[in-house]
Coordinates of N, CA and C in Angstrom, one line a residue:
M270 N 0.9 -1.2 0.1 CA 0.0 -0.1 0.1 C 0.9 1.3 -0.1
F271 N 0.5 2.3 -0.6 CA 1.5 3.5 -0.8 C 1.1 4.3 0.2
D272 N 1.9 5.0 0.8 CA 1.7 5.9 1.9 C 1.9 7.4 1.2
N273 N 0.6 7.8 1.3 CA 0.3 9.3 0.7 C 0.1 10.2 1.8
S274 N 0.6 10.2 3.0 CA 0.6 11.1 3.9 C 1.4 12.3 3.6
P275 N 1.2 13.5 4.1 CA 2.0 14.7 3.9 C 3.5 14.4 4.1
I276 N 3.9 13.9 5.2 CA 5.2 13.5 5.5 C 5.9 12.8 4.5
S277 N 5.2 11.8 4.0 CA 5.6 10.8 2.9 C 5.9 11.6 1.6
M278 N 4.8 12.4 1.3 CA 4.9 13.3 0.0 C 6.1 14.0 0.1
I279 N 6.3 14.7 1.2 CA 7.5 15.8 1.4 C 8.8 15.0 1.2
T280 N 8.9 13.7 1.8 CA 9.9 13.0 1.7 C 10.4 12.6 0.3
K281 N 9.2 12.1 -0.6 CA 9.4 11.7 -1.8 C 9.8 13.1 -2.7
L282 N 9.4 14.1 -2.4 CA 9.7 15.3 -3.1 C 11.2 15.7 -2.8
I283 N 11.7 15.7 -1.6 CA 13.0 16.0 -1.2 C 13.9 15.1 -1.8
G284 N 13.5 13.7 -1.9 CA 14.4 12.8 -2.4 C 14.5 12.9 -4.1
L285 N 13.4 13.1 -4.8 CA 13.5 13.6 -6.1 C 14.2 14.7 -6.5
C286 N 14.0 15.8 -5.8 CA 14.8 17.0 -5.9 C 16.2 16.8 -5.7
C287 N 16.6 16.2 -4.6 CA 18.0 15.8 -4.5 C 18.7 15.2 -5.6
F288 N 17.9 14.1 -6.1 CA 18.3 13.2 -7.1 C 18.7 14.2 -8.5
G289 N 17.5 15.0 -8.5 CA 17.4 15.9 -9.8 C 18.7 16.8 -9.7
V290 N 18.8 17.4 -8.6 CA 20.1 18.3 -8.4 C 21.3 17.5 -8.7
F291 N 21.4 16.3 -8.2 CA 22.5 15.5 -8.2 C 22.9 15.3 -9.6
L292 N 21.8 14.8 -10.4 CA 22.0 14.5 -11.8 C 22.4 15.8 -12.7
A293 N 21.7 16.9 -12.3 CA 22.0 18.0 -13.1 C 23.4 18.5 -12.9
T294 N 23.8 18.4 -11.6 CA 25.3 18.7 -11.1 C 26.3 17.9 -12.0
Q295 N 26.0 16.5 -12.0 CA 26.9 15.6 -12.7 C 27.1 16.0 -14.2
L296 N 25.8 16.3 -14.9 CA 25.8 16.7 -16.3 C 26.7 18.0 -16.5
N297 N 26.3 18.9 -15.6 CA 27.0 20.4 -15.8 C 28.4 20.1 -15.7
V298 N 29.0 19.3 -14.7 CA 30.2 19.1 -14.5 C 30.9 18.4 -15.7
F299 N 30.1 17.4 -16.1 CA 30.6 16.7 -17.4 C 30.7 17.7 -18.6
N300 N 29.6 18.5 -18.9 CA 29.7 19.3 -20.0 C 30.8 20.3 -19.9
H301 N 30.9 20.8 -18.6 CA 32.0 21.8 -18.3 C 33.4 21.3 -18.7
V302 N 33.7 20.0 -18.3 CA 35.0 19.4 -18.6 C 35.0 19.1 -20.0
Q303 N 33.9 18.7 -20.7 CA 33.9 18.4 -22.1 C 34.1 19.7 -23.0
G304 N 33.5 20.8 -22.5 CA 33.9 22.1 -23.1 C 35.4 22.5 -23.0
M305 N 35.9 22.4 -21.8 CA 37.4 22.7 -21.6 C 38.3 21.7 -22.4
T306 N 37.8 20.4 -22.6 CA 38.5 19.5 -23.4 C 38.5 19.9 -24.9
Y307 N 37.4 20.5 -25.3 CA 37.3 20.8 -26.7 C 38.0 22.1 -27.0
A308 N 38.2 23.0 -25.9 CA 38.9 24.1 -26.0 C 40.4 23.9 -26.0
M309 N 40.8 22.9 -25.2 CA 42.3 22.6 -25.4 C 42.6 21.9 -26.7
N310 N 41.6 21.1 -27.2 CA 41.8 20.6 -28.5 C 41.8 21.6 -29.5
G311 N 41.1 22.7 -29.3 CA 41.3 23.8 -30.2 C 42.7 24.2 -30.4
G312 N 43.3 24.2 -29.3 CA 44.8 24.6 -29.3 C 45.7 23.7 -30.1
D313 N 45.3 22.4 -29.9 CA 46.0 21.4 -30.5 C 45.8 21.4 -32.1
R314 N 44.6 21.9 -32.4 CA 44.3 21.8 -33.8 C 44.9 23.0 -34.5
Q315 N 45.9 23.6 -34.0 CA 46.9 24.5 -34.8 C 47.8 23.5 -35.7
K316 N 47.9 22.3 -35.4 CA 49.0 21.4 -35.9 C 48.3 20.0 -36.5
D317 N 48.7 19.7 -37.6 CA 48.3 18.6 -38.1 C 48.8 17.4 -37.4
P318 N 48.0 16.4 -36.9 CA 48.5 15.2 -35.9 C 49.3 14.3 -36.8
L319 N 49.2 14.2 -38.2 CA 50.0 13.4 -38.9 C 51.3 13.9 -39.3
A320 N 51.5 15.2 -38.9 CA 52.9 15.7 -39.4 C 54.1 15.3 -38.7
D321 N 53.9 14.6 -37.4 CA 55.0 14.1 -36.7 C 55.5 12.8 -37.4
Q322 N 54.4 12.1 -38.1 CA 54.8 10.8 -38.8 C 55.2 11.2 -40.2
G323 N 55.5 12.4 -40.6 CA 56.0 12.7 -42.0 C 54.9 12.7 -43.1
I324 N 53.7 12.5 -42.8 CA 52.7 12.3 -43.6 C 52.1 13.7 -44.1
I325 N 52.0 13.9 -45.4 CA 51.5 15.1 -45.8 C 50.2 15.0 -46.4
V326 N 49.2 15.8 -45.8 CA 47.9 15.9 -46.4 C 47.5 17.3 -47.0
S327 N 47.3 17.3 -48.1 CA 47.4 18.7 -48.9 C 46.3 19.7 -48.9
N328 N 45.0 19.1 -48.7 CA 44.0 20.0 -49.0 C 42.8 19.6 -48.0
N329 N 41.9 20.5 -47.9 CA 40.6 20.4 -47.2 C 40.8 20.0 -45.8
T330 N 41.8 20.3 -45.2 CA 42.2 20.0 -43.8 C 41.8 21.2 -42.8
M331 N 41.8 22.3 -43.4 CA 41.7 23.6 -42.5 C 40.2 24.2 -42.4
D332 N 40.0 24.6 -41.2 CA 38.9 25.6 -41.0 C 39.3 26.9 -41.1
H333 N 39.2 27.4 -42.3 CA 39.9 28.7 -42.6 C 39.5 29.8 -41.8
N334 N 38.1 29.8 -41.6 CA 37.6 31.0 -40.7 C 38.3 31.1 -39.4
R335 N 38.7 30.0 -38.8 CA 39.4 29.9 -37.4 C 40.8 29.7 -37.6
K336 N 41.3 29.3 -38.8 CA 42.8 29.1 -38.9 C 43.3 27.9 -38.1
I337 N 42.4 26.9 -38.0 CA 42.7 25.7 -37.3 C 42.4 24.5 -38.1
M338 N 42.9 23.2 -37.8 CA 42.3 22.1 -38.4 C 41.0 21.9 -38.4
S339 N 40.3 21.4 -39.3 CA 38.7 21.3 -39.2 C 38.4 20.0 -38.5
S340 N 37.3 20.2 -37.7 CA 36.8 19.1 -36.8 C 36.7 17.9 -37.6
A341 N 36.2 17.9 -38.8 CA 36.0 16.7 -39.6 C 37.4 15.9 -39.8
Y342 N 38.5 16.8 -40.2 CA 39.7 16.1 -40.4 C 40.2 15.5 -39.1
M343 N 40.1 16.3 -38.0 CA 40.6 15.6 -36.6 C 39.7 14.4 -36.3
A344 N 38.6 14.4 -36.6 CA 37.8 13.2 -36.2 C 38.3 12.1 -37.0
T345 N 38.7 12.3 -38.2 CA 39.2 11.2 -39.1 C 40.6 10.7 -38.8
V346 N 41.5 11.4 -38.4 CA 42.8 11.1 -38.2 C 43.2 10.8 -36.8
K347 N 42.5 11.5 -35.8 CA 42.9 11.1 -34.4 C 41.9 10.1 -33.8
Q348 N 42.3 8.8 -34.3 CA 41.4 7.5 -34.0 C 41.3 7.2 -32.6
D349 N 42.5 7.5 -31.9 CA 42.4 7.0 -30.5 C 42.0 8.1 -29.5
D350 N 41.5 9.2 -30.0 CA 41.1 10.3 -29.1 C 39.5 10.5 -28.9
I351 N 38.9 10.0 -27.9 CA 37.5 10.1 -27.8 C 37.0 11.5 -27.9
D352 N 37.9 12.6 -27.7 CA 37.4 14.0 -27.8 C 37.6 14.5 -29.2
A353 N 37.9 13.7 -30.2 CA 38.1 14.2 -31.4 C 37.0 14.4 -32.4
Y354 N 35.8 14.8 -31.9 CA 34.7 15.4 -32.7 C 33.9 14.2 -33.3
R355 N 34.2 13.0 -33.0 CA 33.2 11.9 -33.6 C 32.0 11.8 -32.7
N356 N 30.8 11.7 -33.3 CA 29.7 11.7 -32.4 C 28.6 10.9 -33.2
V357 N 27.7 10.4 -32.3 CA 26.4 9.9 -32.7 C 25.2 10.7 -32.1
T358 N 24.3 11.0 -32.8 CA 23.2 11.8 -32.4 C 22.0 11.1 -32.7
F359 N 21.0 10.8 -31.7 CA 19.9 10.1 -32.0 C 18.8 10.4 -31.2
S360 N 17.5 10.3 -31.5 CA 16.4 10.5 -30.9 C 15.6 9.1 -30.6
A361 N 14.8 9.0 -29.7 CA 14.0 7.9 -29.4 C 12.8 8.1 -28.7
Q362 N 11.8 7.5 -29.0 CA 10.3 7.6 -28.1 C 10.3 6.2 -27.4
V363 N 10.6 6.4 -26.2 CA 10.6 5.1 -25.3 C 9.3 4.9 -24.3
P364 N 8.7 3.9 -24.4 CA 7.6 3.7 -23.4 C 8.1 3.9 -22.0
V365 N 7.2 4.6 -21.3 CA 7.5 4.8 -19.9 C 7.8 3.6 -19.1
K366 N 6.9 2.5 -19.4 CA 7.1 1.4 -18.7 C 8.3 0.5 -18.9
Q367 N 9.0 0.8 -20.2 CA 10.3 0.3 -20.4 C 11.4 1.0 -19.6
L368 N 11.1 2.2 -19.1 CA 12.2 2.8 -18.4 C 12.0 2.6 -16.9
L369 N 11.0 2.0 -16.4 CA 10.7 1.7 -15.0 C 11.6 0.6 -14.6
Q370 N 12.1 0.5 -13.3 CA 12.9 -0.4 -12.6 C 11.9 -1.3 -12.1
D371 N 12.4 -2.7 -11.9 CA 11.4 -3.7 -11.3 C 10.6 -3.1 -10.1
G372 N 9.5 -3.2 -10.1 CA 8.6 -2.9 -9.0 C 8.3 -1.3 -8.9
E373 N 8.9 -0.7 -9.7 CA 8.7 0.8 -9.6 C 7.4 1.1 -10.5
S374 N 6.6 2.2 -9.8 CA 5.4 2.8 -10.3 C 5.8 3.9 -11.3
R375 N 4.8 4.4 -11.9 CA 5.0 5.6 -12.8 C 5.1 6.8 -12.0
P376 N 5.9 7.7 -12.5 CA 6.1 9.0 -11.7 C 4.8 9.5 -11.1
E377 N 4.7 10.2 -10.0 CA 3.6 11.0 -9.8 C 3.5 12.3 -10.3
D378 N 2.4 12.8 -10.4 CA 2.1 14.1 -10.9 C 3.0 15.2 -10.4
G379 N 3.8 15.8 -11.3 CA 4.8 16.8 -11.0 C 6.1 16.5 -11.0
F380 N 6.2 15.0 -11.1 CA 7.7 14.4 -11.1 C 8.0 13.9 -12.3
E381 N 7.2 14.0 -13.2 CA 7.3 13.4 -14.5 C 8.7 13.9 -15.3
G382 N 9.0 15.4 -15.1 CA 10.1 15.9 -15.8 C 11.4 15.4 -15.2
V383 N 11.5 15.2 -13.9 CA 12.7 14.7 -13.2 C 13.0 13.3 -13.7
F384 N 11.9 12.5 -13.7 CA 11.9 11.2 -14.2 C 12.5 11.0 -15.7
A385 N 12.0 11.8 -16.5 CA 12.2 11.9 -17.9 C 13.8 12.3 -18.2
E386 N 14.1 13.2 -17.5 CA 15.7 13.7 -17.5 C 16.7 12.7 -17.1
S387 N 16.2 12.2 -16.0 CA 17.2 11.0 -15.3 C 17.1 9.8 -16.1
R388 N 16.1 9.2 -16.7 CA 15.9 8.0 -17.5 C 16.7 8.3 -18.8
A389 N 16.7 9.4 -19.4 CA 17.3 9.8 -20.6 C 18.8 9.5 -20.6
V390 N 19.4 9.9 -19.5 CA 20.8 9.6 -19.2 C 21.1 8.1 -19.2
F391 N 20.3 7.4 -18.6 CA 20.4 6.0 -18.5 C 20.3 5.2 -19.7
Y392 N 19.4 5.7 -20.5 CA 18.9 5.2 -21.7 C 20.2 5.4 -22.8
A393 N 20.7 6.6 -22.7 CA 21.9 7.0 -23.6 C 23.0 6.1 -23.3
Q394 N 23.3 5.8 -21.9 CA 24.3 4.8 -21.7 C 24.1 3.5 -22.1
E395 N 22.8 3.0 -22.3 CA 22.4 1.8 -23.0 C 22.8 1.9 -24.4
E396 N 22.6 3.1 -25.0 CA 22.9 3.2 -26.5 C 24.4 3.2 -26.7
C397 N 25.2 3.6 -25.7 CA 26.6 3.4 -25.7 C 26.9 1.8 -25.8
E398 N 26.3 1.1 -25.1 CA 26.4 -0.5 -25.1 C 26.2 -0.8 -26.6
R399 N 25.2 -0.3 -27.1 CA 25.0 -0.8 -28.6 C 26.0 -0.4 -29.6
L400 N 26.6 0.9 -29.4 CA 27.9 1.2 -30.2 C 28.9 0.3 -29.9
L401 N 29.2 -0.2 -28.7 CA 30.3 -1.0 -28.3 C 30.1 -2.4 -29.0
Q402 N 28.9 -2.7 -29.0 CA 28.5 -4.0 -29.9 C 28.9 -3.9 -31.3
T403 N 28.9 -2.9 -31.8 CA 29.0 -2.7 -33.4 C 30.0 -2.1 -33.9
M404 N 30.3 -0.9 -33.4 CA 31.3 0.0 -34.1 C 32.4 0.7 -33.2
A405 N 32.1 0.8 -32.0 CA 33.1 1.6 -31.0 C 33.9 0.7 -30.1
S406 N 35.0 1.4 -29.8 CA 35.9 0.6 -28.9 C 35.7 1.3 -27.5
S407 N 35.2 2.5 -27.5 CA 34.9 3.3 -26.2 C 33.8 4.2 -26.7
C408 N 32.9 4.4 -25.6 CA 31.8 5.4 -26.0 C 31.5 6.2 -24.6
Q409 N 31.2 7.4 -24.7 CA 30.6 8.2 -23.4 C 29.5 9.3 -24.0
V410 N 28.6 9.3 -23.1 CA 27.5 10.2 -23.2 C 27.9 11.7 -23.0
V411 N 27.7 12.4 -24.0 CA 28.1 13.9 -23.9 C 27.0 14.7 -23.2
R412 N 25.7 14.3 -23.8 CA 24.4 14.9 -23.3 C 23.1 14.2 -23.5
A413 N 22.3 14.2 -22.7 CA 21.0 13.4 -22.9 C 19.9 14.3 -22.3
T414 N 18.7 14.5 -22.9 CA 17.5 15.1 -22.5 C 16.3 14.2 -22.8
G415 N 15.4 14.4 -22.0 CA 14.2 13.6 -22.0 C 12.8 14.4 -21.7
K416 N 11.9 14.3 -22.4 CA 10.6 14.9 -22.3 C 9.4 13.9 -22.1
Y417 N 8.7 14.2 -21.0 CA 7.6 13.1 -20.6 C 6.4 13.5 -21.5
K418 N 5.8 12.5 -22.2 CA 4.7 12.8 -23.1 C 3.7 11.6 -23.0
R419 N 2.9 11.8 -22.1 CA 1.8 10.7 -21.9 C 2.5 9.4 -21.4
D420 N 2.4 8.4 -22.3 CA 3.1 7.1 -22.1 C 4.4 6.8 -22.6
I421 N 5.2 8.0 -23.1 CA 6.3 7.7 -23.6 C 7.2 8.9 -23.2
V422 N 8.7 8.7 -23.1 CA 9.6 9.8 -22.9 C 10.2 9.9 -24.3
D423 N 10.4 11.1 -24.8 CA 11.0 11.6 -25.9 C 12.3 11.9 -25.5
I424 N 13.3 11.1 -26.0 CA 14.8 11.2 -25.6 C 15.5 11.8 -26.8
S425 N 16.5 12.6 -26.6 CA 17.5 13.0 -27.5 C 18.9 13.0 -26.8
A426 N 19.9 12.5 -27.5 CA 21.2 12.3 -26.9 C 22.3 12.5 -27.9
V427 N 23.4 12.8 -27.3 CA 24.6 12.8 -28.1 C 25.8 11.9 -27.6
L428 N 26.3 11.2 -28.3 CA 27.4 10.3 -27.6 C 28.7 10.6 -28.5
K429 N 29.9 10.3 -27.9 CA 31.2 10.5 -28.4 C 31.8 8.9 -28.3
F430 N 32.7 8.8 -29.3 CA 33.3 7.4 -29.3 C 34.7 7.3 -30.1
T431 N 35.4 6.2 -29.9 CA 36.4 5.9 -30.7 C 36.0 4.6 -31.5
Q432 N 36.6 4.6 -32.6 CA 36.2 3.5 -33.6 C 37.0 2.2 -33.4
K433 N 36.2 1.1 -33.5 CA 36.7 -0.1 -33.1 C 37.5 -0.6 -34.3
A434 N 37.2 -0.5 -35.4 CA 38.0 -0.9 -36.6 C 39.2 0.0 -36.8
A435 N 40.3 -0.5 -37.2 CA 41.6 0.2 -37.4 C 41.2 1.2 -38.6
F436 N 41.9 2.3 -38.5 CA 41.7 3.2 -39.7 C 42.3 2.9 -41.0
G437 N 43.5 2.4 -41.0 CA 44.2 2.0 -42.1 C 45.7 2.4 -42.2
E438 N 46.4 1.8 -42.8 CA 47.9 2.2 -43.1 C 48.1 3.4 -43.9
L439 N 49.0 4.4 -43.5 CA 49.3 5.5 -44.3 C 50.9 5.5 -44.8
D440 N 51.1 5.8 -45.9 CA 52.4 5.8 -46.5 C 53.0 7.1 -46.5
A441 N 54.2 7.6 -45.8 CA 54.8 8.7 -45.7 C 55.5 9.3 -47.0
T442 N 55.7 8.2 -47.9 CA 56.3 8.6 -49.1 C 55.4 9.1 -50.2
T443 N 54.1 9.2 -49.9 CA 53.2 9.6 -51.0 C 52.5 10.8 -50.4
A444 N 51.8 11.8 -51.1 CA 51.0 12.8 -50.7 C 49.5 12.2 -50.7
W445 N 48.9 12.8 -49.7 CA 47.2 12.5 -49.5 C 46.3 13.7 -49.5
S446 N 45.3 13.5 -49.9 CA 44.1 14.5 -49.8 C 43.2 14.1 -49.0
F447 N 42.5 15.0 -48.2 CA 41.3 14.5 -47.2 C 40.1 14.6 -47.9
N448 N 39.3 13.6 -47.7 CA 37.9 13.6 -48.5 C 36.8 13.3 -47.2
E449 N 35.6 13.8 -47.6 CA 34.5 13.5 -46.7 C 33.4 12.9 -47.7
V450 N 32.4 12.1 -47.2 CA 31.2 11.7 -47.7 C 30.2 11.5 -46.8
Q451 N 29.1 11.9 -47.2 CA 27.8 11.5 -46.5 C 26.9 10.5 -47.1
V452 N 26.4 9.7 -46.4 CA 25.6 8.6 -46.9 C 24.2 8.6 -46.2
N453 N 23.2 8.7 -46.9 CA 21.8 8.5 -46.2 C 21.6 6.9 -46.1
M454 N 21.4 6.4 -45.1 CA 21.3 5.0 -44.7 C 19.8 4.6 -45.0
T455 N 18.9 5.6 -45.2 CA 17.4 5.1 -45.0 C 16.8 5.5 -46.4
D456 N 17.4 6.3 -47.2 CA 16.9 6.7 -48.4 C 15.5 7.2 -48.2
G457 N 15.4 8.3 -47.2 CA 14.0 9.0 -46.9 C 13.9 8.5 -45.4
M458 N 12.6 8.0 -45.1 CA 12.2 7.5 -43.9 C 11.9 6.0 -43.9
V459 N 12.1 5.4 -42.9 CA 11.8 4.1 -42.7 C 10.8 3.9 -41.5
T460 N 9.9 3.0 -41.4 CA 9.0 2.9 -40.4 C 9.3 1.5 -39.6
S461 N 9.3 1.8 -38.2 CA 9.6 0.6 -37.4 C 8.6 0.6 -36.1
P462 N 8.1 -0.5 -35.6 CA 7.4 -0.7 -34.3 C 8.3 0.2 -33.3
R463 N 7.6 0.9 -32.5 CA 8.4 1.7 -31.4 C 9.3 0.7 -30.6
Q464 N 8.8 -0.4 -30.2 CA 9.3 -1.2 -29.2 C 10.7 -1.8 -29.9
Y465 N 10.8 -1.7 -31.2 CA 11.9 -2.4 -31.8 C 13.0 -1.2 -32.6
A466 N 12.6 0.0 -32.2 CA 13.4 1.0 -32.9 C 14.9 0.9 -32.4
H467 N 15.4 0.3 -31.1 CA 16.6 0.3 -30.6 C 17.4 -0.8 -31.6
K468 N 16.6 -1.8 -31.9 CA 17.2 -2.8 -32.9 C 17.4 -2.3 -34.3
K469 N 16.6 -1.3 -34.8 CA 16.7 -0.6 -36.0 C 18.0 0.1 -36.0
R470 N 18.3 0.9 -34.9 CA 19.5 1.6 -34.8 C 20.6 0.8 -34.7
L471 N 20.7 -0.4 -34.1 CA 21.7 -1.4 -34.3 C 22.0 -1.7 -35.7
Q472 N 21.0 -1.9 -36.6 CA 21.2 -2.2 -37.9 C 21.9 -1.0 -38.7
F473 N 21.5 0.3 -38.3 CA 22.1 1.5 -38.9 C 23.7 1.5 -38.4
Y474 N 23.9 1.1 -37.3 CA 25.4 1.2 -36.9 C 26.1 0.2 -37.7
R475 N 25.6 -1.1 -37.8 CA 26.3 -2.1 -38.5 C 26.4 -1.9 -40.1
K476 N 25.4 -1.0 -40.6 CA 25.3 -0.6 -41.9 C 26.6 0.6 -42.1
A477 N 26.7 1.4 -41.2 CA 27.8 2.3 -41.1 C 29.2 1.7 -41.2
V478 N 29.3 0.7 -40.5 CA 30.5 -0.1 -40.4 C 30.8 -0.7 -41.7
S479 N 29.8 -1.4 -42.3 CA 29.9 -1.9 -43.6 C 30.3 -1.0 -44.7
E480 N 29.6 0.1 -44.7 CA 30.0 1.2 -45.7 C 31.5 1.7 -45.5
C481 N 31.8 1.9 -44.3 CA 33.3 2.1 -44.1 C 34.3 1.1 -44.4
T482 N 33.9 0.0 -44.3 CA 34.9 -1.2 -45.0 C 34.9 -1.1 -46.2
Q483 N 33.9 -0.7 -47.0 CA 33.9 -0.6 -48.5 C 34.8 0.5 -49.0
I484 N 34.5 1.7 -48.3 CA 35.4 2.8 -48.5 C 37.0 2.4 -48.3
K485 N 37.3 1.8 -47.1 CA 38.6 1.3 -46.8 C 39.2 0.3 -47.9
R486 N 38.3 -0.5 -48.5 CA 38.9 -1.2 -49.7 C 39.3 -0.6 -50.7
R487 N 38.6 0.5 -51.1 CA 38.9 1.4 -52.3 C 40.1 2.3 -51.9
A488 N 40.2 3.0 -50.6 CA 41.1 4.1 -50.2 C 42.2 3.6 -49.5
G489 N 41.9 2.5 -48.8 CA 43.1 2.1 -47.8 C 42.8 2.5 -46.4
N490 N 41.8 3.4 -46.1 CA 41.4 3.8 -45.0 C 40.2 4.4 -44.8
C491 N 39.5 4.6 -43.5 CA 38.2 5.1 -43.4 C 38.0 5.2 -41.8
A492 N 37.3 6.4 -41.7 CA 36.6 6.6 -40.2 C 35.3 7.1 -40.3
I493 N 34.5 6.6 -39.4 CA 33.1 6.9 -39.2 C 33.3 8.2 -38.4
T494 N 32.9 9.3 -38.8 CA 32.8 10.7 -38.2 C 31.6 11.1 -37.5
S495 N 30.4 10.8 -38.1 CA 29.3 11.3 -37.5 C 28.3 10.3 -38.0
I496 N 27.2 10.1 -37.0 CA 25.9 9.4 -37.4 C 24.8 10.2 -36.7
R497 N 23.8 10.4 -37.6 CA 22.6 11.1 -37.2 C 21.3 10.3 -37.3
I498 N 20.6 10.0 -36.3 CA 19.4 9.1 -36.3 C 18.3 9.8 -35.6
S499 N 17.2 10.3 -36.6 CA 16.1 10.9 -36.0 C 15.0 10.0 -36.1
S500 N 14.1 10.3 -35.0 CA 13.0 9.4 -34.9 C 11.8 10.2 -34.3
F501 N 10.6 10.1 -35.0 CA 9.3 10.7 -34.5 C 8.1 9.8 -34.6
Q502 N 7.4 9.9 -33.7 CA 6.2 9.0 -33.5 C 4.9 9.7 -33.8
E503 N 4.1 9.4 -34.9 CA 2.8 10.0 -35.1 C 1.8 9.7 -34.1
S504 N 1.0 10.7 -33.8 CA -0.2 10.6 -32.8 C -0.9 9.3 -33.1
N505 N -1.4 8.7 -32.1 CA -2.4 7.6 -32.0 C -1.8 6.4 -32.8
S506 N -0.3 6.3 -32.7 CA 0.4 5.2 -33.2 C 1.4 4.7 -32.5
T507 N 1.8 3.4 -32.6 CA 3.0 2.8 -32.0 C 4.1 2.7 -32.8
M508 N 4.0 3.1 -34.0 CA 4.9 3.2 -35.2 C 5.9 4.5 -35.0
V509 N 7.1 4.3 -35.5 CA 8.0 5.5 -35.4 C 8.6 5.6 -36.9
N510 N 8.7 6.9 -37.3 CA 9.4 7.0 -38.7 C 10.8 7.4 -38.3
M511 N 11.8 6.8 -38.9 CA 13.2 6.9 -38.6 C 14.0 7.4 -39.9
N512 N 14.7 8.2 -39.7 CA 15.9 8.6 -40.8 C 17.2 8.5 -40.3
A513 N 18.2 8.1 -40.9 CA 19.6 7.9 -40.5 C 20.5 8.3 -41.6
S514 N 21.5 8.9 -41.2 CA 22.7 9.3 -42.1 C 24.0 9.1 -41.4
A515 N 25.1 8.9 -42.2 CA 26.4 8.8 -41.6 C 27.4 9.5 -42.5
E516 N 28.5 10.1 -41.9 CA 29.5 10.8 -42.5 C 30.9 10.0 -42.3
Y517 N 31.7 9.9 -43.2 CA 32.9 9.3 -43.2 C 34.0 10.3 -43.8
G518 N 35.3 10.0 -43.1 CA 36.4 10.8 -43.5 C 37.4 9.7 -44.1
F519 N 38.1 10.0 -45.1 CA 39.2 9.2 -45.7 C 40.3 9.9 -46.3
L520 N 41.5 9.4 -46.4 CA 42.6 10.0 -47.3 C 42.9 9.3 -48.6
M521 N 42.9 10.0 -49.6 CA 43.3 9.5 -50.9 C 44.7 9.8 -51.6
R522 N 45.3 8.8 -51.9 CA 46.7 9.1 -52.6 C 46.6 10.0 -53.7
Q523 N 47.5 10.9 -53.8 CA 47.4 12.0 -54.8 C 48.4 11.4 -55.9
R524 N 49.3 10.8 -55.7 CA 50.2 10.1 -56.5 C 50.9 8.8 -56.3

């Protein structure tokens, strides 16, 4: 039986508020550190990371407005650096009951926002596990937000990762050019039952790995630099519409 006495309600409120403050503090600290890391990397971006290996990349490497190496180039060649601008951005509509722990009831009125934000972080961490299954050797949550909408939580998140597959060998005796390509993995929209959307995202990650493997066969190297998966659910439906695209970076021999 639930205790709905005033003291019990106050205790619940304090507990949820404290958890919300703790969660917000942790995310703020993480994002602050992330920002500092990116700022420091901005300083590192004055220099081509391949220069110490005697490898010359002749074009498309600079962000000319800021006079630093472009983030796409750094995401391509700094394979072991998790802060090198590789990211996965996704959205998902997750049933509330799927986010509840064993024996847990739906959040009470007024607490839905705290519930949605906290579970969004945990869900994003689960998405990192999916990346580790398919394409990543390491993964971290950059940010995650959740909005409570009736029987679902609408989640948006950004992850950063290092790539599991090796980039490829580069020969210092030849000159290289940097190239980028974007591939739409859905050719428009695809539809999926809401409860299986996470499996569909797994398919997209595997497809991105397969495409990068094909690029590597032609160019000798490839990096997955970015994946975008958007999802939205139409009203009065348990189906979701999904769109997915991936960006790849690679170096081509000039001679």
